[in-house]
Tab-separated table of C-alpha atoms in Angstrom:
chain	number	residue	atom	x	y	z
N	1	UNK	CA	15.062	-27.603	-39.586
N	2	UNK	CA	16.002	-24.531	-37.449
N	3	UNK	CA	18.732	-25.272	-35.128
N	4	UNK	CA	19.072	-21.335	-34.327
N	5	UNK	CA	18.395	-22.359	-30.969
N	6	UNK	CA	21.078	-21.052	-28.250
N	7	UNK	CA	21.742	-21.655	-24.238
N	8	UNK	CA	21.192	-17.634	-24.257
N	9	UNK	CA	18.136	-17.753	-26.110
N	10	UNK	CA	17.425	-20.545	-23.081
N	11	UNK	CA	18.590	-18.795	-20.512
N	12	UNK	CA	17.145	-15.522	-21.527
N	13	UNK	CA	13.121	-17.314	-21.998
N	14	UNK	CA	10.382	-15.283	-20.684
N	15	UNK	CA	8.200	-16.080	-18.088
N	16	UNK	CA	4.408	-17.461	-19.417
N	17	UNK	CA	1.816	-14.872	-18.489
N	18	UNK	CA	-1.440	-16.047	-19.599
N	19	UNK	CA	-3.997	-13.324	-20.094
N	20	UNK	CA	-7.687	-13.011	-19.363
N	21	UNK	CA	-9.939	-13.234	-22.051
N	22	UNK	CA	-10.898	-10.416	-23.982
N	23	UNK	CA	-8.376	-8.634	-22.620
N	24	UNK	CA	-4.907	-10.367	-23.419
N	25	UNK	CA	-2.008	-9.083	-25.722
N	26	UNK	CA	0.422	-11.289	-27.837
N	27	UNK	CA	3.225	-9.461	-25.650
N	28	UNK	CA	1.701	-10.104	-22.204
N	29	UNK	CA	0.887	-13.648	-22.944
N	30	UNK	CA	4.187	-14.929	-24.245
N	31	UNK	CA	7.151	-17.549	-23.379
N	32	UNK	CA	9.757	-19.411	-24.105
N	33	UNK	CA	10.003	-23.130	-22.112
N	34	UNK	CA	12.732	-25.674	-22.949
N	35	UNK	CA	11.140	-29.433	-22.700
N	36	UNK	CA	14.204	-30.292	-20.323
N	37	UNK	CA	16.762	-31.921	-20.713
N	38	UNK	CA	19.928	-32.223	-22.386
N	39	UNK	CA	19.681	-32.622	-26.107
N	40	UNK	CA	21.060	-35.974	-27.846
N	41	UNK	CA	24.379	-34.555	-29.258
N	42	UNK	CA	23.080	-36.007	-32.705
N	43	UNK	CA	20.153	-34.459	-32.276
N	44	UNK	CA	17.967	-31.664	-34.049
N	45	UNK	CA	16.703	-29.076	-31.869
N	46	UNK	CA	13.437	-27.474	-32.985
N	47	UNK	CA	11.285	-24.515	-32.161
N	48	UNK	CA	7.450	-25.002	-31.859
N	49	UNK	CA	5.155	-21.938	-31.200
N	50	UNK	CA	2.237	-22.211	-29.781
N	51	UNK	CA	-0.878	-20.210	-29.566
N	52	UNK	CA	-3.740	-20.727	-27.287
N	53	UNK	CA	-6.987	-18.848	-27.981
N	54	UNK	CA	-7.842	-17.960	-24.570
N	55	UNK	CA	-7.655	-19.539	-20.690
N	56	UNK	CA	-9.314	-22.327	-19.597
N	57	UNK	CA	-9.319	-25.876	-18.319
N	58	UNK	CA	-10.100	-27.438	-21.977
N	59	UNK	CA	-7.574	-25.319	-23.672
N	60	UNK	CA	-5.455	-25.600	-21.257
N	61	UNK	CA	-5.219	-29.578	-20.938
N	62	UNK	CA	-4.792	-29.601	-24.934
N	63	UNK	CA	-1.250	-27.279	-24.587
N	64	UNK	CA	0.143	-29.406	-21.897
N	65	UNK	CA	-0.702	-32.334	-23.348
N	66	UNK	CA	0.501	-31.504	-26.450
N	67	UNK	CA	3.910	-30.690	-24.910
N	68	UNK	CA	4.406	-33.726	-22.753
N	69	UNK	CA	3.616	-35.718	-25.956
N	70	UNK	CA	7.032	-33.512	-27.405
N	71	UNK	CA	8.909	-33.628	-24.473
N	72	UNK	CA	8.418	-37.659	-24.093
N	73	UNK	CA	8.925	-38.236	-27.787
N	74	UNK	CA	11.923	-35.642	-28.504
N	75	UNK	CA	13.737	-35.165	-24.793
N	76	UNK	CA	15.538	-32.161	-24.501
N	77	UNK	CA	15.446	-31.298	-28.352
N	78	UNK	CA	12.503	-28.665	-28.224
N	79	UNK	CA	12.039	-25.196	-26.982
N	80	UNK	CA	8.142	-24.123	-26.650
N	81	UNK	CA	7.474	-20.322	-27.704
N	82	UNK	CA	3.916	-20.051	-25.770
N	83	UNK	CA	1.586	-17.395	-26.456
N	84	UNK	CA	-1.755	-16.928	-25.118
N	85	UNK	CA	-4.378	-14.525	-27.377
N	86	UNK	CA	-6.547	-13.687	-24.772
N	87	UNK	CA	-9.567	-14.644	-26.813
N	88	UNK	CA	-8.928	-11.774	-29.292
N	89	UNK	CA	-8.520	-12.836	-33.310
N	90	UNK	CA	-6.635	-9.620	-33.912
N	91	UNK	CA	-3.520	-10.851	-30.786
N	92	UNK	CA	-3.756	-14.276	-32.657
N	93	UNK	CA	-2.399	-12.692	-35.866
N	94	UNK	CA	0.296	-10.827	-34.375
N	95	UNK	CA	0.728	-14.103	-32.827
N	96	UNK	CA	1.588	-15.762	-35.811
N	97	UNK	CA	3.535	-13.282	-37.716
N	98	UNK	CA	5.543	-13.379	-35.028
N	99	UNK	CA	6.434	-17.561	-35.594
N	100	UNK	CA	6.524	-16.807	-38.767
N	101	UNK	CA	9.436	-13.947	-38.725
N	102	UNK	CA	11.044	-16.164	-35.798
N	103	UNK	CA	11.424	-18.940	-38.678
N	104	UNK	CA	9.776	-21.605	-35.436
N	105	UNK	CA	9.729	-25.435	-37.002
N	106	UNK	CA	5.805	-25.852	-36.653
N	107	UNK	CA	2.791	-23.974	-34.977
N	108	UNK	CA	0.839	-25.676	-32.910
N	109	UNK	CA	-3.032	-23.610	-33.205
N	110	UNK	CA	-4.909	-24.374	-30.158
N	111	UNK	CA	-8.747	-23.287	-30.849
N	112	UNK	CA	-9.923	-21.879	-33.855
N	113	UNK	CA	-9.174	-18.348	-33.989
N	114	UNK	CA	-5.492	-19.423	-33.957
N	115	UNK	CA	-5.971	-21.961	-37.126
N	116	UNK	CA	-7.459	-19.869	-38.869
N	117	UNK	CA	-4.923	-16.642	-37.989
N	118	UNK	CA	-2.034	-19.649	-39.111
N	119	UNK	CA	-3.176	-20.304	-42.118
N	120	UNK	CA	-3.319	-17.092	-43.518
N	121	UNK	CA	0.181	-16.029	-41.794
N	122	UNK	CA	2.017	-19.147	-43.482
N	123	UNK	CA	1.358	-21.640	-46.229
N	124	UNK	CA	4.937	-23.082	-45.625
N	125	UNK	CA	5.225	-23.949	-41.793
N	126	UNK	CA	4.060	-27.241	-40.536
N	127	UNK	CA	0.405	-26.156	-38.504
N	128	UNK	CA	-1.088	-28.604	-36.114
N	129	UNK	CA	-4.500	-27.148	-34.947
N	130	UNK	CA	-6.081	-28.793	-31.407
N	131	UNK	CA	-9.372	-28.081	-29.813
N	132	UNK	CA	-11.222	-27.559	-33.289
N	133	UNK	CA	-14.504	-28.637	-34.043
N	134	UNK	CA	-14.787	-28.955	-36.719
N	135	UNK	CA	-12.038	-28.073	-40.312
N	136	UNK	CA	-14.106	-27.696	-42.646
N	137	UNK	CA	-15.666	-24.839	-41.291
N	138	UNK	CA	-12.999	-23.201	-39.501
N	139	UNK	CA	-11.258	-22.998	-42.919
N	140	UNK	CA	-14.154	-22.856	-45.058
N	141	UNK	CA	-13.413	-26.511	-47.127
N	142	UNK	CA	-16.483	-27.365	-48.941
N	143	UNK	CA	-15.256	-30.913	-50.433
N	144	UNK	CA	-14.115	-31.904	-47.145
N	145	UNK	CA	-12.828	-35.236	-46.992
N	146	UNK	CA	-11.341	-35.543	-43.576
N	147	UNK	CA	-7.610	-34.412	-44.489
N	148	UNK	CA	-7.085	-30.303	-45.123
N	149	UNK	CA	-3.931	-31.149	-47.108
N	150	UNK	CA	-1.046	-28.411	-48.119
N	151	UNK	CA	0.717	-27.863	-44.490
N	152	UNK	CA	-1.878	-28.093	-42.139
N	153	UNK	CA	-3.809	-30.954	-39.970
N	154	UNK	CA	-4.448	-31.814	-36.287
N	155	UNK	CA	-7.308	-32.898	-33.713
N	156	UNK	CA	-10.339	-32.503	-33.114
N	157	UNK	CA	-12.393	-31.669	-30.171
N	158	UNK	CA	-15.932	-32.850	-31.332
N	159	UNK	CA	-17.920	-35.200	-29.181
N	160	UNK	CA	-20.938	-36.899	-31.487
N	161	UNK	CA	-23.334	-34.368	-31.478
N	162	UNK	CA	-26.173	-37.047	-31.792
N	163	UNK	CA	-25.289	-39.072	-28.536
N	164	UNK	CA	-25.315	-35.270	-26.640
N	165	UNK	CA	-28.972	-34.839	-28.084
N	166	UNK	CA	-29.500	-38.601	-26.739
N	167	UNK	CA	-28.133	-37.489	-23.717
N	168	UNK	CA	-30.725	-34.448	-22.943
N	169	UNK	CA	-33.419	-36.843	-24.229
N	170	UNK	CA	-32.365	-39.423	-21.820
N	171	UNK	CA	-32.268	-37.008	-18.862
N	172	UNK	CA	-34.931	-34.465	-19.648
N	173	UNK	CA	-37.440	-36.791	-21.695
N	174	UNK	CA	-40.590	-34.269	-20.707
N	175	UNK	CA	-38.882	-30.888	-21.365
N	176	UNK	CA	-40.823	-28.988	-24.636
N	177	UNK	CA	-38.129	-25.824	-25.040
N	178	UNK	CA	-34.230	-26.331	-25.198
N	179	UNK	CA	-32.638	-23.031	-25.351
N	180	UNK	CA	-28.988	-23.207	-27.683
N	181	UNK	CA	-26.883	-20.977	-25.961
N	182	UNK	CA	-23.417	-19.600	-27.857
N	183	UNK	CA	-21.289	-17.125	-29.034
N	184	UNK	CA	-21.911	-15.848	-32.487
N	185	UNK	CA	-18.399	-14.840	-32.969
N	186	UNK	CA	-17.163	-18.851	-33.044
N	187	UNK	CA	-17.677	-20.246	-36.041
N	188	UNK	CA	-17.375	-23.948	-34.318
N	189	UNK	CA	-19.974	-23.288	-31.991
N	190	UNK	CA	-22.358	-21.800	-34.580
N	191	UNK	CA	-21.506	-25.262	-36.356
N	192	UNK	CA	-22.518	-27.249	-33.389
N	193	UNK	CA	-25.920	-25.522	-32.567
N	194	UNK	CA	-27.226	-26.173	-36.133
N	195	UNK	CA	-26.051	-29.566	-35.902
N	196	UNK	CA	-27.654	-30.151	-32.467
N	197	UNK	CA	-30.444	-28.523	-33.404
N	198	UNK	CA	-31.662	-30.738	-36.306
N	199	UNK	CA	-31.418	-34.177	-34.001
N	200	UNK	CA	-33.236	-32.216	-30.854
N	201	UNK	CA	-35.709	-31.188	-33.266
N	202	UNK	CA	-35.952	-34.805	-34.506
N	203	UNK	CA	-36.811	-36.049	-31.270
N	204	UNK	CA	-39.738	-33.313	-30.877
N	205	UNK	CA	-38.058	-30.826	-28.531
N	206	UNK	CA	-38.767	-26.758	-29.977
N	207	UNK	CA	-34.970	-25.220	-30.125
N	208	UNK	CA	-34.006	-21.335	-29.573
N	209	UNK	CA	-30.772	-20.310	-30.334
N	210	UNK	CA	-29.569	-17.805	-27.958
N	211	UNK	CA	-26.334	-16.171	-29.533
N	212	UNK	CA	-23.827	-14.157	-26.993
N	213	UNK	CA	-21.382	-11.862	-28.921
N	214	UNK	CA	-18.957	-11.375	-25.776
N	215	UNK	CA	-18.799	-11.589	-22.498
N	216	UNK	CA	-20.455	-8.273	-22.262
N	217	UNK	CA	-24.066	-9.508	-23.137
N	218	UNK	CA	-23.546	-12.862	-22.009
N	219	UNK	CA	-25.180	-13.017	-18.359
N	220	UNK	CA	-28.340	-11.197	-20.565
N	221	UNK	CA	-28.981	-13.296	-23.011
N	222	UNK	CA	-28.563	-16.397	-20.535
N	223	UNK	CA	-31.452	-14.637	-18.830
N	224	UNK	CA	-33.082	-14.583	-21.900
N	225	UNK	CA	-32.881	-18.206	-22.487
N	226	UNK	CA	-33.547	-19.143	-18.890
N	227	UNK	CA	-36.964	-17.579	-19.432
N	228	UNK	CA	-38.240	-19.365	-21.664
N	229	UNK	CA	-36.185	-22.611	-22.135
N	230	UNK	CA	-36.587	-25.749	-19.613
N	231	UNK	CA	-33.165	-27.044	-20.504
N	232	UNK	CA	-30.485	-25.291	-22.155
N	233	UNK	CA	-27.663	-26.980	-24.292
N	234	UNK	CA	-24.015	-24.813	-24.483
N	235	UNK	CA	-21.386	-26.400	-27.324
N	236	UNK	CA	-17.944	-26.574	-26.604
N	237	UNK	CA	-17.841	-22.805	-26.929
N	238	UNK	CA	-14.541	-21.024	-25.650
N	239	UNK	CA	-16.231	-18.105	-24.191
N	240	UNK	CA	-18.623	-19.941	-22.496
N	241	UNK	CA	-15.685	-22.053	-21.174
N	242	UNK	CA	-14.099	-18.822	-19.798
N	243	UNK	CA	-17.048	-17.242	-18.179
N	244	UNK	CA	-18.946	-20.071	-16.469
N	245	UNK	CA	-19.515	-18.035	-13.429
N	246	UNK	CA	-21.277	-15.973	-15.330
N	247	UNK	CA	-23.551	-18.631	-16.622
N	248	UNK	CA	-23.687	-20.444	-13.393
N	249	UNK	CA	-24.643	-17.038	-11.577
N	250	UNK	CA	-28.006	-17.067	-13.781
N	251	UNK	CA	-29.251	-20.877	-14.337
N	252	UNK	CA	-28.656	-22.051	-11.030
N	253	UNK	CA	-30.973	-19.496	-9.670
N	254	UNK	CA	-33.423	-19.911	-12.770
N	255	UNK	CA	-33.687	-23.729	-12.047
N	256	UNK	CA	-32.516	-24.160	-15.717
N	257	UNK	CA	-30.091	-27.477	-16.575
N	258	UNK	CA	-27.389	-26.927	-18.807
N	259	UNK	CA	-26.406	-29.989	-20.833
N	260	UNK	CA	-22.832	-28.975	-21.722
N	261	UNK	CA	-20.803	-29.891	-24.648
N	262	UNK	CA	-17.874	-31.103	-22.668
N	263	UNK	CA	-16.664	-31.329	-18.851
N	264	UNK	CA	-15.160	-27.813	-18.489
N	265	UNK	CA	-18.023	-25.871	-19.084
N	266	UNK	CA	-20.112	-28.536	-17.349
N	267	UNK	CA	-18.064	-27.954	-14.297
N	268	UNK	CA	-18.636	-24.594	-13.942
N	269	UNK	CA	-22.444	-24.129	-15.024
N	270	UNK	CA	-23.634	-27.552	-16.006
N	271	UNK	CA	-25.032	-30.588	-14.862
N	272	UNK	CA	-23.942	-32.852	-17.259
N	273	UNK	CA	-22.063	-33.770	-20.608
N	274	UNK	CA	-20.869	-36.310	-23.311
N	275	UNK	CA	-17.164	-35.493	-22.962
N	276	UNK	CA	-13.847	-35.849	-24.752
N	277	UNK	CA	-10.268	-35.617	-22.417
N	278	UNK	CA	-8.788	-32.564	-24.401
N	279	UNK	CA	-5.642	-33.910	-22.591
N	280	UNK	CA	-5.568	-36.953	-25.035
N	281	UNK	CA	-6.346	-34.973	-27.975
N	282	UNK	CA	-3.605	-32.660	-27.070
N	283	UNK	CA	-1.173	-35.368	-26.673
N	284	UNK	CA	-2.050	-37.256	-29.546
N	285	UNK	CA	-1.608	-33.602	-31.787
N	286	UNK	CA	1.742	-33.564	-29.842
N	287	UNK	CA	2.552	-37.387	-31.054
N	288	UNK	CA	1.750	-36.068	-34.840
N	289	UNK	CA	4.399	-33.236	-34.388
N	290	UNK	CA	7.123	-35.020	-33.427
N	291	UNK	CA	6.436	-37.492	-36.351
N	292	UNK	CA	5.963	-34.253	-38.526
N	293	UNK	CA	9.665	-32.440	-37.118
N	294	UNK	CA	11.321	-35.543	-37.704
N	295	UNK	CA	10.303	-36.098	-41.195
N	296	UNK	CA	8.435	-40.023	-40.577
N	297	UNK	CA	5.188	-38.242	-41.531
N	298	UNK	CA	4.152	-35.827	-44.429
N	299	UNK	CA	1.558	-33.358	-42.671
N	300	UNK	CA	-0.137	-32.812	-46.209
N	301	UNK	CA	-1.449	-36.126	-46.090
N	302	UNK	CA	-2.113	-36.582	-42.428
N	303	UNK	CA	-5.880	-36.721	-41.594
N	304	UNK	CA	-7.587	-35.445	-38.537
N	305	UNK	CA	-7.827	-37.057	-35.589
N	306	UNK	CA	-10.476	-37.738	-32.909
N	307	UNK	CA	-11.192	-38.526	-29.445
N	308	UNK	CA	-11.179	-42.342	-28.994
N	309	UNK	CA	-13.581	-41.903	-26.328
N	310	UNK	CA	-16.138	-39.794	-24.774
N	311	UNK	CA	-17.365	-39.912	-21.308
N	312	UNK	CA	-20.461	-39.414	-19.823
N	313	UNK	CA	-20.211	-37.342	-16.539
N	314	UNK	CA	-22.215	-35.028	-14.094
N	315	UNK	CA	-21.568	-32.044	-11.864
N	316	UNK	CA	-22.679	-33.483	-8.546
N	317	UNK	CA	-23.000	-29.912	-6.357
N	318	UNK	CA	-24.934	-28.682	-9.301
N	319	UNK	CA	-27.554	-31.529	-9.699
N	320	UNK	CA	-28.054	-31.303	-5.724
N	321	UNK	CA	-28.712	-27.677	-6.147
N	322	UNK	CA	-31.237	-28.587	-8.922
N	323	UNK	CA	-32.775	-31.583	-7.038
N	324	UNK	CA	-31.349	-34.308	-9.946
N	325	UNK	CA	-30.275	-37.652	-9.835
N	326	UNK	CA	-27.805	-38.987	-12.951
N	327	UNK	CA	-28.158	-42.452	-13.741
N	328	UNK	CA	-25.537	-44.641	-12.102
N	329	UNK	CA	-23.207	-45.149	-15.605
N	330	UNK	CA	-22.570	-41.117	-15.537
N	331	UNK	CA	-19.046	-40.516	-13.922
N	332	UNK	CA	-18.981	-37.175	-11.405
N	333	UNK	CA	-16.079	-34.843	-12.665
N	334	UNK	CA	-13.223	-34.512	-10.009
C-alpha cells in the first residue's frame, strides 16, 4: 500500500476547481482533500484519485458519495486526489498518467471517458468505475458476464431501459414520433438509444435518433427533433446533463416532453424519469474500495453493481408549463 502520504503533502493540498465542460484542464480541475480525521496509529493511509468526467448534479452525487462511503469506512486514513476532466477524453488521460506516476492506491473513474482513459493508463492499480452504463461497451467485452475481471469493477448507473419505455407509454399512450436525443461521442448513451429504441418500437411508437456531437450543435439538433417528434426521450447522457438549459431553452417553447433517463437531466429539461440516486451508487462503489484497500475483497472477481432502486419522479414547473398532470405514484424532484 502507499503510505507516502505526509502532513506537508496535507497541508500543502490544492484547492478543487471544477471546470466547465468542454473546456476544463487536468491542472485547473485538480485537488488534494484529506477525509478528516486523525489516522488510527495502526493504520494504513492510502491515496485514491479520482476523476470525474465533467460537472453536474449526477456526477457529482456519485464523487461525494463515493467519498463519504471512504471517509465512514476508513476515518482519517485517506487523502482524495480530485480531478475534474471537463468533459474532454484527452484531460482524462493526462488525468490518469498522472495517478499512475503518483503511485495513488486505487482510481476511482467516474463516467466513462475516465474508465476507459484508466484502463489503458494501468493494468496494475485497483479501478473502480461509477456512473457507467453499461461495461461491456465502455470497454468493448464481448463475452460479458457481469464481472470485467483483471483490476477493474464498479457501479453502474443504468435504470431498466424497458420500464423507461413503459414509462413514455404510460404517459404519452397517443404520441406516433419519439425523437432519441444524444451525443454521438458517448458510447453509453449510443448504447441506451438502441436499446430504448427496440422496446419503443415494440410498443408501435416510430423512433428518430437525433445525435449531438457537442455542445456546439446541440440547441440545433434539439430543434431538429422538436420538429418532428411529439415526445423526445434523452439517456443518461453527460452532455445533456451539463447543458440542460440549452435543451430546456428549445422544448419548453416547442411544447415537446422530454422523458429523461434519470432526475438530473429531468430537472433541468424534462418532465419526467425512471431514476437511480447516483448518491447510492457512489457510496456503494466507495463501500467496494475500502473492502478493495484493505485487502477483504479481490477486485478481479468483484462483479458490478446496481441501483437497488429506481424512482419514478416528475419536474412539477415543467409539466405546468406543458399543461401535464403525473399520476399520483410519481414523486416531484426537490
Amino acid at each position: 500500500m502507499n503510505k507516502r502520504i505526509s502532513a506537508g503533502l496535507l497541508t500543502g493540498a490544492l484547492t478543487l476547481t471544477l471546470t466547465a465542460c468542454g473546456g476544463g484542464s487536468s491542472d485547473a480541475g485538480s485537488s488534494q482533500t484529506p477525509s478528516g480525521g486523525e489516522p488510527a496509529a495502526s493504520g494504513e493511509t492510502y491515496t485514491v484519485g479520482i476523476c470525474q468526467q465533467m460537472t453536474h448534479d449526477a456526477l457529482d452525487s456519485a464523487t461525494q458519495g463515493f467519498k463519504d462511503a471512504l471517509n465512514e469506512k476508513l476515518p482519517g486514513q485517506v487523502v482524495f486526489e480530485e480531478q475534474d476532466a471537463g468533459g474532454e477524453y484527452a484531460n482524462c488521460g493526462t488525468i490518469m498518467d498522472g495517478f499512475v506516476a503518483d503511485q495513488v492506491d486505487l482510481i476511482m473513474a467516474n463516467a466513462t471517458y475516465p474508465l476507459q482513459a484508466a484502463a489503458s493508463a494501468t493494468a496494475d492499480i485497483p479501478i473502480l468505475g461509477t456512473s457507467v452504463t453499461d461495461y461491456a461497451t465502455a470497454l468493448s467485452i464481448t463475452d460479458w458476464t457481469g464481472t470485467v475481471g483483471g483490476n477493474i469493477s464498479g457501479t453502474s448507473d443504468l435504470a431498466p431501459l424497458d420500464q423507461q419505455a413503459a414509462m413514455l407509454n404510460e404517459l404519452f399512450p397517443d404520441a406516433q414520433n419519439v425523437g432519441l436525443l444524444y451525443c454521438s461521442g458517448e458510447p453509453n448513451s449510443v448504447y441506451q438509444v438502441q436499446t430504448i429504441q427496440g422496446y419503443l418500437e415494440d410498443m408501435g411508437y416510430t423512433c428518430t435518433q437525433y445525435a449531438f456531437t457537442d455542445v456546439n450543435d446541440l440547441s440545433s439538433v434539439t430543434q431538429t427533433a422538436c420538429d418532428s417528434s411529439d415526445v423526445i426521450y434523452i439517456p443518461t447522457d453527460n452532455t445533456a446533463a451539463a447543458n440542460t438549459e440549452t435543451i430546456a431553452n428549445v422544448v419548453i417553447p416547442a411544447g415537446v416532453p422530454v422523458i429523461a433517463g434519470e432526475s438530473g437531466i429531468c430537472s433541468g429539461c424534462g418532465v419526467a424519469t425512471l431514476s437511480i440516486s447516483y448518491y447510492d451508487i457512489g457510496y456503494k462503489t466507495g463501500e467496494m474500495a475500502a473492502q478493495i484497500l484493505t485487502g477483504e475483497a479481490d477486485i478481479s472477481t468483484m462483479p458490478i453493481e446496481y441501483a437497488p432502486t429506481v424512482t419514478k419522479m416528475y419536474n412539477a414547473a415543467n409539466c405546468e408549463a406543458l399543461g401535464l398532470t403525473m399520476p399520483e405514484d410519481y414523486e416531484p424532484i426537490a
